[in-house]
Amino acid sequence: MHDHRREGPEGQGERQDEGHREGRRPEGRRPEGRRSEGPKGTEFLDLEISKVLSSEAAALTREAAREILKDAIKERLRARLGSRLEAIARIAADDLADDIEANLAIESIVEARKHARAAREEEIRKALAPTPGHTKE
């Protein structure tokens, strides 16, 4: 493995091995833009892992709080308006189901007409086809 240094804003002085040059990040390596200094073979070390984990925990905490809020809101709405909201939901679902059934019926009628036209065109083709023993004059 060769030791290569990348220059530029993303990896200023970052050590880069053969696999990394090909677009693959070696297992345990930090994402682009992070410095990796130290002896060869220590790329897996992340001396700021506590900061990374703390940041991740903060993001997950916000997400979990949103989920709890959403669940609490659903619970409260169900307690106060449950039967009415369910009635509205049934009406909306039935309306959509009626629309779907109407569209399926229309599709069926259109398909039947296509088959009827195709059959009629086949009959016309047969009627115009030359018959055996009938010659052109």
Tab-separated table of C-alpha atoms in Angstrom:
chain	number	residue	atom	x	y	z
A	1	MET	CA	0.000	0.000	0.000
A	2	HIS	CA	1.332	3.419	-0.924
A	3	ASP	CA	0.918	6.521	1.167
A	4	HIS	CA	-0.665	9.278	-0.920
A	5	ARG	CA	-1.684	12.726	0.281
A	6	ARG	CA	-4.778	14.444	-1.076
A	7	GLU	CA	-4.714	18.171	-1.411
A	8	GLY	CA	-7.675	20.520	-1.513
A	9	PRO	CA	-10.558	21.524	0.727
A	10	GLU	CA	-11.980	18.026	1.222
A	11	GLY	CA	-8.952	16.124	2.336
A	12	GLN	CA	-6.147	18.524	3.088
A	13	GLY	CA	-3.185	16.307	3.748
A	14	GLU	CA	-5.371	13.246	4.299
A	15	ARG	CA	-3.556	9.960	3.877
A	16	GLN	CA	-5.027	7.895	1.087
A	17	ASP	CA	-4.328	4.238	0.354
A	18	GLU	CA	-4.769	2.378	-2.943
A	19	GLY	CA	-8.409	1.382	-2.306
A	20	HIS	CA	-9.334	4.921	-1.334
A	21	ARG	CA	-8.004	6.319	-4.620
A	22	GLU	CA	-10.388	3.966	-6.430
A	23	GLY	CA	-13.364	5.525	-4.648
A	24	ARG	CA	-13.604	2.970	-1.851
A	25	ARG	CA	-13.126	4.016	1.751
A	26	PRO	CA	-11.164	1.418	3.729
A	27	GLU	CA	-13.123	-0.061	6.574
A	28	GLY	CA	-13.059	2.145	9.635
A	29	ARG	CA	-11.881	5.243	7.764
A	30	ARG	CA	-13.472	8.562	8.491
A	31	PRO	CA	-15.641	10.271	5.883
A	32	GLU	CA	-14.091	12.704	3.417
A	33	GLY	CA	-12.997	16.008	4.855
A	34	ARG	CA	-11.631	14.571	8.117
A	35	ARG	CA	-7.909	14.531	8.859
A	36	SER	CA	-6.275	11.229	9.581
A	37	GLU	CA	-2.839	11.598	11.082
A	38	GLY	CA	-0.664	9.044	12.729
A	39	PRO	CA	1.414	6.012	11.934
A	40	LYS	CA	0.529	3.748	9.055
A	41	GLY	CA	-2.083	1.154	10.012
A	42	THR	CA	-3.928	3.431	12.446
A	43	GLU	CA	-6.526	4.716	9.969
A	44	PHE	CA	-9.291	2.965	11.923
A	45	LEU	CA	-8.652	5.083	15.003
A	46	ASP	CA	-11.142	7.865	15.610
A	47	LEU	CA	-10.015	9.873	18.592
A	48	GLU	CA	-13.108	12.073	18.352
A	49	ILE	CA	-15.593	9.190	18.400
A	50	SER	CA	-17.245	10.584	21.531
A	51	LYS	CA	-18.106	13.775	19.623
A	52	VAL	CA	-19.434	11.767	16.682
A	53	LEU	CA	-21.562	9.584	18.959
A	54	SER	CA	-22.816	12.586	20.913
A	55	SER	CA	-23.866	14.344	17.712
A	56	GLU	CA	-25.612	11.208	16.457
A	57	ALA	CA	-27.395	10.799	19.786
A	58	ALA	CA	-28.626	14.401	19.610
A	59	ALA	CA	-30.055	13.823	16.128
A	60	LEU	CA	-31.718	10.570	17.208
A	61	THR	CA	-33.107	12.271	20.305
A	62	ARG	CA	-34.869	14.877	18.177
A	63	GLU	CA	-36.271	12.170	15.926
A	64	ALA	CA	-37.471	10.139	18.917
A	65	ALA	CA	-39.080	13.232	20.439
A	66	ARG	CA	-40.965	13.859	17.183
A	67	GLU	CA	-42.183	10.248	17.174
A	68	ILE	CA	-43.387	10.561	20.779
A	69	LEU	CA	-45.149	13.830	19.952
A	70	LYS	CA	-46.797	12.253	16.922
A	71	ASP	CA	-47.961	9.260	18.974
A	72	ALA	CA	-49.304	11.547	21.710
A	73	ILE	CA	-51.159	13.659	19.161
A	74	LYS	CA	-52.705	10.565	17.589
A	75	GLU	CA	-53.730	9.296	21.011
A	76	ARG	CA	-55.322	12.622	21.965
A	77	LEU	CA	-57.166	12.993	18.667
A	78	ARG	CA	-58.389	9.413	18.949
A	79	ALA	CA	-59.660	10.091	22.489
A	80	ARG	CA	-61.441	13.311	21.564
A	81	LEU	CA	-62.554	12.726	17.995
A	82	GLY	CA	-61.925	9.046	17.338
A	83	SER	CA	-65.385	7.946	16.229
A	84	ARG	CA	-65.938	11.091	14.162
A	85	LEU	CA	-62.534	10.888	12.498
A	86	GLU	CA	-63.106	7.195	11.786
A	87	ALA	CA	-66.491	8.047	10.209
A	88	ILE	CA	-64.826	10.665	7.993
A	89	ALA	CA	-62.093	8.159	7.106
A	90	ARG	CA	-64.719	5.558	6.141
A	91	ILE	CA	-66.516	8.102	3.932
A	92	ALA	CA	-63.242	9.080	2.221
A	93	ALA	CA	-62.244	5.420	1.756
A	94	ASP	CA	-65.682	4.519	0.349
A	95	ASP	CA	-65.525	7.489	-2.024
A	96	LEU	CA	-62.142	6.348	-3.321
A	97	ALA	CA	-63.376	2.746	-3.600
A	98	ASP	CA	-66.403	3.946	-5.616
A	99	ASP	CA	-64.098	5.884	-7.959
A	100	ILE	CA	-61.849	2.846	-8.420
A	101	GLU	CA	-64.810	0.562	-9.136
A	102	ALA	CA	-66.231	3.078	-11.639
A	103	ASN	CA	-62.866	3.306	-13.401
A	104	LEU	CA	-62.563	-0.484	-13.532
A	105	ALA	CA	-66.061	-0.725	-15.033
A	106	ILE	CA	-65.167	1.900	-17.649
A	107	GLU	CA	-61.927	0.074	-18.463
A	108	SER	CA	-63.936	-3.132	-18.912
A	109	ILE	CA	-66.376	-1.415	-21.305
A	110	VAL	CA	-63.504	0.114	-23.304
A	111	GLU	CA	-61.763	-3.277	-23.500
A	112	ALA	CA	-64.998	-4.950	-24.676
A	113	ARG	CA	-65.380	-2.311	-27.417
A	114	LYS	CA	-61.775	-2.901	-28.535
A	115	HIS	CA	-62.489	-6.620	-28.880
A	116	ALA	CA	-65.766	-5.937	-30.731
A	117	ARG	CA	-63.989	-3.592	-33.166
A	118	ALA	CA	-61.190	-6.090	-33.700
A	119	ALA	CA	-63.748	-8.827	-34.413
A	120	ARG	CA	-65.611	-6.546	-36.851
A	121	GLU	CA	-62.354	-5.648	-38.629
A	122	GLU	CA	-61.509	-9.352	-38.909
A	123	GLU	CA	-64.939	-10.031	-40.465
A	124	ILE	CA	-64.378	-7.209	-42.981
A	125	ARG	CA	-60.908	-8.558	-43.809
A	126	LYS	CA	-62.375	-12.024	-44.409
A	127	ALA	CA	-65.190	-10.579	-46.534
A	128	LEU	CA	-62.676	-8.802	-48.753
A	129	ALA	CA	-60.247	-11.711	-49.018
A	130	PRO	CA	-60.155	-13.528	-52.338
A	131	THR	CA	-62.090	-16.788	-52.376
A	132	PRO	CA	-60.787	-19.979	-53.980
A	133	GLY	CA	-62.013	-20.411	-57.537
A	134	HIS	CA	-62.795	-16.744	-57.898
A	135	THR	CA	-60.423	-15.146	-60.381
A	136	LYS	CA	-59.585	-11.605	-61.148
A	137	GLU	CA	-61.060	-10.312	-64.362
